[in-house]
Amino acid sequence: MDRATVDRIAQFEGNDVLLQGWLANRASKGKLHFLQVRDGTGTIQCVVFKGNVTPEEFDAADHLPQESSLEVEGAVRKDPRSPIGFEIDVKRLRVVSVAEPFPIQPKEHGTGFLMEHRHLWLRSRRQVAVLRVRAAIVKAIRDYFDSNGFLLVDSPILTPAACEGTTTLFELDYFGEKAYLTQSGQLYSEATCAALGKVYCFGPTFRAEKSKTRRHLMEFWMVEPEMPFADLDENMRVAEDFLVYVVGRVIEARRPELEQLERDLKPLEAIRKPFPRVHYDEAIQVLQANGSDIPWGDDFGGDDETRLTKQYDRPIIVHRYPAAVKAFYMKKDPTDPRYSMSMDVLAPEGYGEVIGGGQREDSLDVLRNAITAHGLPMEAFEWYLDVRRYGSVPHAGFGLGLERTVAWICGLGHIRETIPFPRMLEKMTP
Ligand code: 4AD
Ligand code: MG
């Protein structure tokens, strides 16, 4: 007998199958018990008719607690009333393990309670849908870079120096030396792109963010392409092309999950090239004209980004932020050194920054001065300066935050549901 999963159930119509899963819910009516069985790929109604099973099996189906694990054998039958179009008529029921009373009931629970039980909360339909979308986003990201001439090159997690400022470093002891969890693989990708051409790294990154927001995690995943012989304009073109591709692929691959999440697909389907390019000065003007009191020179907070993106119907690319609010490695605008050759892609619908990047400083002397000006230890960056010493080229890249992208595509109000086990300011268990 074939072992079926719910997502592939249609191909077994009319046949007997073995289905293994957990009891999500049940109801009874006379000589019938209706078991909602979920197996991770979906949920299917398994109908237990008294005449088809032993008295012991029929009795078990009447008393089985939620989340008990079980195996059923039965015939797959088309049923137009089923949300998935099929049911299983049970011929055998085997209880694998009877569950204790499950803490999460089909009723409203507070977020704190659900986060405490994150390992169990993940079994709910909504969380399953989010994680299935997340996996599709990862696949689309990889497919884009793999098929556009980028090579996957991993960057280290343990690093000797800061990339994105010294205030958000997780420090640890590396055999008597200080080491840090990586904030970004970028500096390494700048070196590897001089070895391998266009590259990308994709892995977990860490920031000791002391603010509690709906957009920040301490541990998040970032994909970072890096391109030699590329400038800011090229970087913006790639970021835009990449994002349009990812959103399109995910809508195609995960429509049922997005519908389950009640995501309004219209704003996602409207995402097309080109994204408006908005100079930082223009962004400040738009913000001030719309009631913000942000002064020239400030970086944008989440509220500023929301206010700004509301003026557009698709993602926007803000470029040339003041050099003073950006990292040491940013190239200065050759026409005015107050600005950096930076860019952020801001997502619509209040989601804000999903991509940050820019053109890198390629002059050895300018970069050395920037390291000093940022108060960073020169010794730790000597290897990085070598990239400028030996065949420096204009180069650029960016980083896309995976969890912010999941939140946006799924339409979630908070980043905590975008990763299986979020690491937040106030807590890191389970
Ligand atoms: O803008 P960021 O800090 O840029 C960099 O790290 C560059 N080194 C990337 C590069 O050019 N290779 O971070 C990039 C993206 C942000 O746009 C955001 O989506 C995400 O990473 N991000 C976070 N996501 C969740 N929680 C946090 N604490 C995040 N910090 C950044
Ligand atoms: Mg940023």
GROMACS .gro file of C-alpha atoms and ligand atoms in nm:
model
  462
    1MET     CA    1   0.000   0.000   0.000
    2ASP     CA    2   0.128   0.346  -0.085
    3ARG     CA    3   0.222   0.588   0.187
    4ALA     CA    4   0.047   0.913   0.093
    5THR     CA    5   0.086   1.271   0.207
    6VAL     CA    6  -0.200   1.521   0.204
    7ASP     CA    7  -0.040   1.748  -0.057
    8ARG     CA    8  -0.019   1.454  -0.302
    9ILE     CA    9  -0.353   1.297  -0.214
   10ALA     CA   10  -0.521   1.363  -0.552
   11GLN     CA   11  -0.293   1.115  -0.726
   12PHE     CA   12  -0.428   0.835  -0.505
   13GLU     CA   13  -0.798   0.887  -0.581
   14GLY     CA   14  -0.984   0.556  -0.557
   15ASN     CA   15  -0.686   0.372  -0.403
   16ASP     CA   16  -0.611   0.257  -0.051
   17VAL     CA   17  -0.329   0.449   0.116
   18LEU     CA   18  -0.143   0.472   0.444
   19LEU     CA   19  -0.150   0.820   0.598
   20GLN     CA   20   0.057   0.912   0.905
   21GLY     CA   21  -0.001   1.224   1.109
   22TRP     CA   22  -0.146   1.395   1.412
   23LEU     CA   23  -0.503   1.457   1.516
   24ALA     CA   24  -0.586   1.824   1.466
   25ASN     CA   25  -0.953   1.803   1.558
   26ARG     CA   26  -1.243   1.561   1.563
   27ALA     CA   27  -1.621   1.547   1.564
   28SER     CA   28  -1.876   1.268   1.580
   29LYS     CA   29  -2.222   1.203   1.443
   30GLY     CA   30  -2.396   0.872   1.520
   31LYS     CA   31  -2.202   0.589   1.362
   32LEU     CA   32  -1.943   0.827   1.217
   33HIS     CA   33  -1.631   0.988   1.361
   34PHE     CA   34  -1.463   1.261   1.160
   35LEU     CA   35  -1.091   1.290   1.228
   36GLN     CA   36  -0.901   1.591   1.097
   37VAL     CA   37  -0.554   1.453   1.040
   38ARG     CA   38  -0.261   1.680   0.962
   39ASP     CA   39   0.069   1.549   0.837
   40GLY     CA   40   0.266   1.871   0.785
   41THR     CA   41   0.177   1.899   0.418
   42GLY     CA   42  -0.192   1.961   0.487
   43THR     CA   43  -0.500   1.846   0.674
   44ILE     CA   44  -0.750   1.588   0.552
   45GLN     CA   45  -1.076   1.459   0.695
   46CYS     CA   46  -1.065   1.086   0.770
   47VAL     CA   47  -1.411   0.935   0.808
   48VAL     CA   48  -1.442   0.642   1.052
   49PHE     CA   49  -1.765   0.450   0.990
   50LYS     CA   50  -1.861   0.203   1.260
   51GLY     CA   51  -1.921  -0.075   1.008
   52ASN     CA   52  -1.573  -0.041   0.854
   53VAL     CA   53  -1.349  -0.080   1.161
   54THR     CA   54  -1.318  -0.295   1.474
   55PRO     CA   55  -1.511  -0.186   1.787
   56GLU     CA   56  -1.173  -0.098   1.951
   57GLU     CA   57  -1.075   0.123   1.659
   58PHE     CA   58  -1.417   0.290   1.656
   59ASP     CA   59  -1.393   0.357   2.030
   60ALA     CA   60  -1.038   0.497   1.997
   61ALA     CA   61  -1.159   0.741   1.732
   62ASP     CA   62  -1.422   0.863   1.977
   63HIS     CA   63  -1.176   0.944   2.256
   64LEU     CA   64  -0.850   1.039   2.095
   65PRO     CA   65  -0.710   1.368   2.230
   66GLN     CA   66  -0.590   1.645   2.000
   67GLU     CA   67  -0.230   1.600   1.875
   68SER     CA   68  -0.226   1.225   1.929
   69SER     CA   69  -0.018   1.062   1.657
   70LEU     CA   70  -0.184   0.803   1.440
   71GLU     CA   71  -0.180   0.601   1.121
   72VAL     CA   72  -0.484   0.536   0.910
   73GLU     CA   73  -0.533   0.308   0.614
   74GLY     CA   74  -0.823   0.377   0.387
   75ALA     CA   75  -0.958   0.468   0.047
   76VAL     CA   76  -0.909   0.814  -0.099
   77ARG     CA   77  -1.245   0.952  -0.212
   78LYS     CA   78  -1.325   1.271  -0.401
   79ASP     CA   79  -1.557   1.497  -0.200
   80PRO     CA   80  -1.668   1.837  -0.328
   81ARG     CA   81  -1.745   1.956   0.028
   82SER     CA   82  -1.385   1.910   0.138
   83PRO     CA   83  -1.164   2.221   0.125
   84ILE     CA   84  -0.896   2.005  -0.038
   85GLY     CA   85  -1.140   1.805  -0.251
   86PHE     CA   86  -1.073   1.464  -0.093
   87GLU     CA   87  -1.146   1.255   0.214
   88ILE     CA   88  -1.027   0.917   0.337
   89ASP     CA   89  -1.269   0.637   0.427
   90VAL     CA   90  -1.088   0.467   0.712
   91LYS     CA   91  -1.047   0.088   0.711
   92ARG     CA   92  -0.777   0.067   0.980
   93LEU     CA   93  -0.682   0.305   1.257
   94ARG     CA   94  -0.365   0.267   1.461
   95VAL     CA   95  -0.292   0.505   1.746
   96VAL     CA   96   0.083   0.561   1.768
   97SER     CA   97   0.084   0.775   2.082
   98VAL     CA   98  -0.199   0.923   2.288
   99ALA     CA   99  -0.125   1.291   2.354
  100GLU     CA  100  -0.151   1.465   2.690
  101PRO     CA  101  -0.395   1.758   2.699
  102PHE     CA  102  -0.258   1.999   2.438
  103PRO     CA  103  -0.189   2.350   2.572
  104ILE     CA  104  -0.295   2.524   2.251
  105GLN     CA  105  -0.668   2.498   2.194
  106PRO     CA  106  -0.869   2.616   1.896
  107LYS     CA  107  -0.942   2.946   2.072
  108GLU     CA  108  -0.768   3.280   2.101
  109HIS     CA  109  -0.445   3.270   2.302
  110GLY     CA  110  -0.228   3.570   2.391
  111THR     CA  111   0.096   3.618   2.199
  112GLY     CA  112   0.306   3.569   2.514
  113PHE     CA  113   0.150   3.229   2.573
  114LEU     CA  114   0.194   3.127   2.211
  115MET     CA  115   0.559   3.237   2.210
  116GLU     CA  116   0.623   3.030   2.526
  117HIS     CA  117   0.486   2.736   2.332
  118ARG     CA  118   0.645   2.824   2.001
  119HIS     CA  119   0.757   2.462   1.949
  120LEU     CA  120   0.391   2.356   1.961
  121TRP     CA  121   0.245   2.670   1.805
  122LEU     CA  122   0.438   2.576   1.488
  123ARG     CA  123   0.183   2.297   1.435
  124SER     CA  124  -0.098   2.542   1.368
  125ARG     CA  125  -0.216   2.594   1.012
  126ARG     CA  126  -0.114   2.956   1.006
  127GLN     CA  127   0.240   2.893   1.120
  128VAL     CA  128   0.276   2.604   0.878
  129ALA     CA  129   0.161   2.832   0.596
  130VAL     CA  130   0.415   3.099   0.692
  131LEU     CA  131   0.702   2.851   0.702
  132ARG     CA  132   0.601   2.702   0.369
  133VAL     CA  133   0.609   3.052   0.219
  134ARG     CA  134   0.948   3.111   0.383
  135ALA     CA  135   1.092   2.799   0.221
  136ALA     CA  136   0.958   2.908  -0.118
  137ILE     CA  137   1.118   3.251  -0.076
  138VAL     CA  138   1.453   3.087   0.001
  139LYS     CA  139   1.421   2.869  -0.308
  140ALA     CA  140   1.331   3.165  -0.529
  141ILE     CA  141   1.628   3.363  -0.392
  142ARG     CA  142   1.869   3.079  -0.466
  143ASP     CA  143   1.722   3.016  -0.810
  144TYR     CA  144   1.755   3.382  -0.902
  145PHE     CA  145   2.121   3.408  -0.818
  146ASP     CA  146   2.213   3.059  -0.939
  147SER     CA  147   2.061   3.130  -1.279
  148ASN     CA  148   2.202   3.482  -1.315
  149GLY     CA  149   2.571   3.410  -1.297
  150PHE     CA  150   2.624   3.435  -0.920
  151LEU     CA  151   2.817   3.167  -0.731
  152LEU     CA  152   2.718   3.071  -0.377
  153VAL     CA  153   3.018   3.133  -0.150
  154ASP     CA  154   2.968   3.101   0.224
  155SER     CA  155   3.096   3.355   0.473
  156PRO     CA  156   3.209   3.283   0.831
  157ILE     CA  157   2.985   3.319   1.136
  158LEU     CA  158   3.269   3.386   1.381
  159THR     CA  159   3.444   3.709   1.288
  160PRO     CA  160   3.721   3.926   1.428
  161ALA     CA  161   3.563   4.264   1.341
  162ALA     CA  162   3.242   4.464   1.302
  163CYS     CA  163   3.075   4.522   0.965
  164GLU     CA  164   2.763   4.717   1.060
  165GLY     CA  165   2.873   4.927   1.357
  166THR     CA  166   3.010   4.833   1.696
  167THR     CA  167   2.694   4.891   1.898
  168THR     CA  168   2.512   4.575   1.790
  169LEU     CA  169   2.790   4.317   1.825
  170PHE     CA  170   2.749   3.987   2.006
  171GLU     CA  171   3.089   3.932   2.159
  172LEU     CA  172   3.240   3.602   2.257
  173ASP     CA  173   3.564   3.459   2.379
  174TYR     CA  174   3.770   3.290   2.108
  175PHE     CA  175   4.048   3.114   2.301
  176GLY     CA  176   4.139   3.431   2.484
  177GLU     CA  177   4.077   3.665   2.189
  178LYS     CA  178   3.764   3.868   2.128
  179ALA     CA  179   3.543   3.745   1.847
  180TYR     CA  180   3.197   3.844   1.730
  181LEU     CA  181   2.902   3.675   1.568
  182THR     CA  182   2.880   3.804   1.213
  183GLN     CA  183   2.653   4.102   1.140
  184SER     CA  184   2.689   4.053   0.764
  185GLY     CA  185   2.893   3.842   0.524
  186GLN     CA  186   2.958   4.141   0.300
  187LEU     CA  187   3.325   4.209   0.376
  188TYR     CA  188   3.407   3.847   0.295
  189SER     CA  189   3.201   3.856  -0.022
  190GLU     CA  190   3.399   4.160  -0.135
  191ALA     CA  191   3.709   3.940  -0.112
  192THR     CA  192   3.549   3.636  -0.273
  193CYS     CA  193   3.407   3.834  -0.567
  194ALA     CA  194   3.766   3.925  -0.659
  195ALA     CA  195   3.837   3.551  -0.662
  196LEU     CA  196   3.521   3.412  -0.822
  197GLY     CA  197   3.330   3.691  -0.997
  198LYS     CA  198   2.968   3.757  -0.901
  199VAL     CA  199   2.899   3.580  -0.570
  200TYR     CA  200   2.634   3.561  -0.301
  201CYS     CA  201   2.633   3.441   0.055
  202PHE     CA  202   2.323   3.336   0.242
  203GLY     CA  203   2.323   3.259   0.608
  204PRO     CA  204   2.233   3.363   0.959
  205THR     CA  205   2.351   3.702   1.083
  206PHE     CA  206   2.338   3.850   1.431
  207ARG     CA  207   2.268   4.192   1.575
  208ALA     CA  208   2.241   4.279   1.942
  209GLU     CA  209   1.956   4.523   1.869
  210LYS     CA  210   1.854   4.679   2.195
  211SER     CA  211   1.528   4.811   2.062
  212LYS     CA  212   1.205   4.616   2.065
  213THR     CA  213   1.028   4.658   1.733
  214ARG     CA  214   0.814   4.452   1.500
  215ARG     CA  215   1.098   4.454   1.243
  216HIS     CA  216   1.404   4.350   1.442
  217LEU     CA  217   1.541   4.012   1.541
  218MET     CA  218   1.871   3.934   1.710
  219GLU     CA  219   1.931   3.648   1.469
  220PHE     CA  220   1.809   3.675   1.113
  221TRP     CA  221   1.897   3.536   0.772
  222MET     CA  222   2.038   3.754   0.502
  223VAL     CA  223   2.124   3.691   0.137
  224GLU     CA  224   2.403   3.913   0.011
  225PRO     CA  225   2.510   3.933  -0.354
  226GLU     CA  226   2.835   4.110  -0.439
  227MET     CA  227   2.939   4.213  -0.790
  228PRO     CA  228   3.279   4.321  -0.919
  229PHE     CA  229   3.284   4.591  -1.187
  230ALA     CA  230   2.944   4.721  -1.075
  231ASP     CA  231   2.830   5.064  -0.965
  232LEU     CA  232   2.530   5.193  -0.772
  233ASP     CA  233   2.302   5.205  -1.077
  234GLU     CA  234   2.379   4.844  -1.164
  235ASN     CA  235   2.319   4.750  -0.801
  236MET     CA  236   1.974   4.911  -0.809
  237ARG     CA  237   1.885   4.733  -1.132
  238VAL     CA  238   1.981   4.395  -0.990
  239ALA     CA  239   1.798   4.455  -0.659
  240GLU     CA  240   1.482   4.550  -0.846
  241ASP     CA  241   1.497   4.262  -1.093
  242PHE     CA  242   1.567   4.018  -0.810
  243LEU     CA  243   1.278   4.135  -0.593
  244VAL     CA  244   1.025   4.127  -0.879
  245TYR     CA  245   1.137   3.771  -0.956
  246VAL     CA  246   1.113   3.651  -0.596
  247VAL     CA  247   0.767   3.796  -0.536
  248GLY     CA  248   0.639   3.653  -0.866
  249ARG     CA  249   0.776   3.306  -0.800
  250VAL     CA  250   0.637   3.293  -0.447
  251ILE     CA  251   0.286   3.397  -0.555
  252GLU     CA  252   0.300   3.123  -0.816
  253ALA     CA  253   0.433   2.854  -0.582
  254ARG     CA  254   0.242   2.933  -0.264
  255ARG     CA  255  -0.096   3.077  -0.358
  256PRO     CA  256  -0.295   2.842  -0.130
  257GLU     CA  257  -0.077   2.930   0.169
  258LEU     CA  258  -0.105   3.303   0.099
  259GLU     CA  259  -0.482   3.265   0.071
  260GLN     CA  260  -0.485   3.073   0.397
  261LEU     CA  261  -0.301   3.370   0.553
  262GLU     CA  262  -0.567   3.599   0.402
  263ARG     CA  263  -0.296   3.792   0.222
  264ASP     CA  264  -0.442   4.044  -0.021
  265LEU     CA  265  -0.251   3.946  -0.335
  266LYS     CA  266  -0.335   4.257  -0.536
  267PRO     CA  267  -0.053   4.475  -0.399
  268LEU     CA  268   0.195   4.190  -0.451
  269GLU     CA  269   0.076   4.120  -0.803
  270ALA     CA  270   0.117   4.490  -0.884
  271ILE     CA  271   0.491   4.478  -0.817
  272ARG     CA  272   0.664   4.558  -1.145
  273LYS     CA  273   0.977   4.725  -1.267
  274PRO     CA  274   1.085   4.999  -1.254
  275PHE     CA  275   1.087   5.092  -0.886
  276PRO     CA  276   1.100   5.467  -0.836
  277ARG     CA  277   1.453   5.591  -0.757
  278VAL     CA  278   1.425   5.850  -0.482
  279HIS     CA  279   1.728   6.058  -0.384
  280TYR     CA  280   1.762   6.101  -0.008
  281ASP     CA  281   1.700   6.478  -0.043
  282GLU     CA  282   1.377   6.412  -0.229
  283ALA     CA  283   1.271   6.159   0.033
  284ILE     CA  284   1.325   6.420   0.306
  285GLN     CA  285   1.113   6.669   0.110
  286VAL     CA  286   0.834   6.416   0.063
  287LEU     CA  287   0.843   6.331   0.433
  288GLN     CA  288   0.838   6.693   0.543
  289ALA     CA  289   0.556   6.771   0.297
  290ASN     CA  290   0.360   6.487   0.459
  291GLY     CA  291   0.382   6.608   0.814
  292SER     CA  292   0.714   6.464   0.934
  293ASP     CA  293   0.956   6.685   1.126
  294ILE     CA  294   1.261   6.477   1.028
  295PRO     CA  295   1.562   6.705   0.970
  296TRP     CA  296   1.803   6.664   0.678
  297GLY     CA  297   2.080   6.429   0.783
  298ASP     CA  298   1.880   6.185   0.993
  299ASP     CA  299   1.841   5.820   0.907
  300PHE     CA  300   1.481   5.702   0.865
  301GLY     CA  301   1.297   5.529   1.143
  302GLY     CA  302   1.027   5.271   1.076
  303ASP     CA  303   0.755   5.538   1.089
  304ASP     CA  304   0.936   5.757   0.838
  305GLU     CA  305   0.966   5.463   0.600
  306THR     CA  306   0.595   5.389   0.632
  307ARG     CA  307   0.501   5.751   0.571
  308LEU     CA  308   0.733   5.771   0.271
  309THR     CA  309   0.631   5.445   0.102
  310LYS     CA  310   0.260   5.534   0.136
  311GLN     CA  311   0.320   5.785  -0.143
  312TYR     CA  312   0.402   5.506  -0.390
  313ASP     CA  313   0.226   5.193  -0.516
  314ARG     CA  314   0.535   4.971  -0.534
  315PRO     CA  315   0.872   4.931  -0.363
  316ILE     CA  316   1.097   5.234  -0.386
  317ILE     CA  317   1.473   5.265  -0.389
  318VAL     CA  318   1.607   5.546  -0.174
  319HIS     CA  319   1.967   5.627  -0.265
  320ARG     CA  320   2.251   5.850  -0.154
  321TYR     CA  321   2.182   5.864   0.219
  322PRO     CA  322   2.412   6.099   0.411
  323ALA     CA  323   2.750   5.931   0.452
  324ALA     CA  324   2.734   6.007   0.826
  325VAL     CA  325   2.445   5.763   0.887
  326LYS     CA  326   2.594   5.478   0.683
  327ALA     CA  327   2.868   5.222   0.741
  328PHE     CA  328   3.242   5.290   0.693
  329TYR     CA  329   3.271   5.089   0.369
  330MET     CA  330   3.026   5.300   0.165
  331LYS     CA  331   3.170   5.487  -0.129
  332LYS     CA  332   3.122   5.863  -0.108
  333ASP     CA  333   2.928   6.032  -0.387
  334PRO     CA  334   3.202   6.169  -0.618
  335THR     CA  335   2.990   6.478  -0.684
  336ASP     CA  336   2.931   6.557  -0.316
  337PRO     CA  337   3.107   6.371  -0.033
  338ARG     CA  338   2.826   6.446   0.215
  339TYR     CA  339   2.636   6.166   0.045
  340SER     CA  340   2.713   5.796   0.021
  341MET     CA  341   2.657   5.568  -0.279
  342SER     CA  342   2.408   5.373  -0.069
  343MET     CA  343   2.061   5.244  -0.143
  344ASP     CA  344   1.777   5.090   0.053
  345VAL     CA  345   1.477   4.919  -0.102
  346LEU     CA  346   1.165   5.001   0.097
  347ALA     CA  347   0.866   4.771   0.064
  348PRO     CA  348   0.513   4.912   0.042
  349GLU     CA  349   0.219   4.863   0.283
  350GLY     CA  350   0.420   4.984   0.581
  351TYR     CA  351   0.688   4.714   0.565
  352GLY     CA  352   0.979   4.946   0.493
  353GLU     CA  353   1.343   4.849   0.446
  354VAL     CA  354   1.392   4.497   0.312
  355ILE     CA  355   1.721   4.560   0.128
  356GLY     CA  356   2.024   4.769   0.223
  357GLY     CA  357   2.336   4.802   0.013
  358GLY     CA  358   2.548   5.021  -0.207
  359GLN     CA  359   2.867   5.074  -0.394
  360ARG     CA  360   3.178   5.002  -0.186
  361GLU     CA  361   3.470   5.236  -0.132
  362ASP     CA  362   3.738   5.112  -0.371
  363SER     CA  363   4.017   5.358  -0.286
  364LEU     CA  364   4.269   5.225  -0.034
  365ASP     CA  365   4.342   5.566   0.116
  366VAL     CA  366   3.982   5.679   0.146
  367LEU     CA  367   3.884   5.348   0.303
  368ARG     CA  368   4.172   5.362   0.552
  369ASN     CA  369   4.063   5.710   0.659
  370ALA     CA  370   3.703   5.592   0.696
  371ILE     CA  371   3.812   5.306   0.922
  372THR     CA  372   3.998   5.553   1.142
  373ALA     CA  373   3.712   5.803   1.137
  374HIS     CA  374   3.470   5.530   1.253
  375GLY     CA  375   3.704   5.441   1.538
  376LEU     CA  376   3.754   5.086   1.410
  377PRO     CA  377   4.074   4.887   1.477
  378MET     CA  378   4.289   4.903   1.161
  379GLU     CA  379   4.466   4.569   1.231
  380ALA     CA  380   4.138   4.382   1.210
  381PHE     CA  381   4.077   4.522   0.862
  382GLU     CA  382   4.420   4.475   0.703
  383TRP     CA  383   4.298   4.169   0.513
  384TYR     CA  384   3.999   4.371   0.389
  385LEU     CA  385   4.228   4.653   0.274
  386ASP     CA  386   4.415   4.394   0.065
  387VAL     CA  387   4.110   4.377  -0.161
  388ARG     CA  388   4.198   4.740  -0.251
  389ARG     CA  389   4.572   4.678  -0.266
  390TYR     CA  390   4.554   4.398  -0.521
  391GLY     CA  391   4.346   4.496  -0.822
  392SER     CA  392   4.077   4.714  -0.668
  393VAL     CA  393   3.767   4.754  -0.884
  394PRO     CA  394   3.439   4.941  -0.847
  395HIS     CA  395   3.208   4.691  -0.682
  396ALA     CA  396   2.866   4.686  -0.524
  397GLY     CA  397   2.618   4.462  -0.353
  398PHE     CA  398   2.331   4.445  -0.113
  399GLY     CA  399   2.168   4.241   0.161
  400LEU     CA  400   1.806   4.127   0.172
  401GLY     CA  401   1.667   4.040   0.512
  402LEU     CA  402   1.479   3.712   0.477
  403GLU     CA  403   1.245   3.758   0.773
  404ARG     CA  404   1.140   4.109   0.672
  405THR     CA  405   1.066   3.971   0.327
  406VAL     CA  406   0.860   3.686   0.473
  407ALA     CA  407   0.664   3.934   0.688
  408TRP     CA  408   0.592   4.151   0.387
  409ILE     CA  409   0.497   3.874   0.144
  410CYS     CA  410   0.279   3.699   0.405
  411GLY     CA  411   0.131   4.030   0.524
  412LEU     CA  412   0.227   3.968   0.889
  413GLY     CA  413   0.211   4.235   1.156
  414HIS     CA  414   0.522   4.120   1.340
  415ILE     CA  415   0.854   3.961   1.245
  416ARG     CA  416   0.834   3.702   1.526
  417GLU     CA  417   0.621   3.466   1.314
  418THR     CA  418   0.860   3.462   1.016
  419ILE     CA  419   1.127   3.230   1.160
  420PRO     CA  420   1.070   2.899   1.341
  421PHE     CA  421   1.239   3.005   1.665
  422PRO     CA  422   1.275   3.383   1.685
  423ARG     CA  423   1.550   3.537   1.895
  424MET     CA  424   1.409   3.850   2.052
  425LEU     CA  425   1.529   4.109   2.300
  426GLU     CA  426   1.338   3.978   2.598
  427LYS     CA  427   1.363   3.607   2.531
  428MET     CA  428   1.529   3.326   2.345
  429THR     CA  429   1.345   3.011   2.456
  430PRO     CA  430   1.234   2.770   2.328
  4314AD     O1  431   2.098   4.738   0.594
  4314AD     P1  432   2.181   4.630   0.654
  4314AD     O2  433   2.238   4.651   0.788
  4314AD     O3  434   2.297   4.605   0.546
  4314AD     C1  435   2.399   4.519   0.561
  4314AD     O4  436   2.417   4.442   0.651
  4314AD     C2  437   2.493   4.518   0.442
  4314AD     N1  438   2.624   4.470   0.487
  4314AD     C3  439   2.434   4.432   0.334
  4314AD     C4  440   2.518   4.430   0.210
  4314AD     O5  441   2.532   4.533   0.145
  4314AD     N2  442   2.573   4.317   0.175
  4314AD     O6  443   2.098   4.494   0.656
  4314AD     C5  444   2.045   4.442   0.535
  4314AD     C6  445   1.904   4.394   0.557
  4314AD     C7  446   1.806   4.503   0.597
  4314AD     O7  447   1.759   4.574   0.485
  4314AD     C8  448   1.697   4.424   0.665
  4314AD     O8  449   1.611   4.365   0.568
  4314AD     C9  450   1.776   4.312   0.731
  4314AD     O9  451   1.899   4.301   0.664
  4314AD     N3  452   1.798   4.340   0.874
  4314AD    C10  453   1.730   4.283   0.974
  4314AD     N4  454   1.627   4.196   0.974
  4314AD    C11  455   1.578   4.155   1.093
  4314AD     N5  456   1.626   4.197   1.213
  4314AD    C12  457   1.729   4.284   1.218
  4314AD     N6  458   1.778   4.320   1.336
  4314AD    C13  459   1.785   4.331   1.095
  4314AD     N7  460   1.886   4.416   1.062
  4314AD    C14  461   1.892   4.419   0.928
  432MG      MG  462   2.003   4.910   0.653
   0.00000   0.00000   0.00000
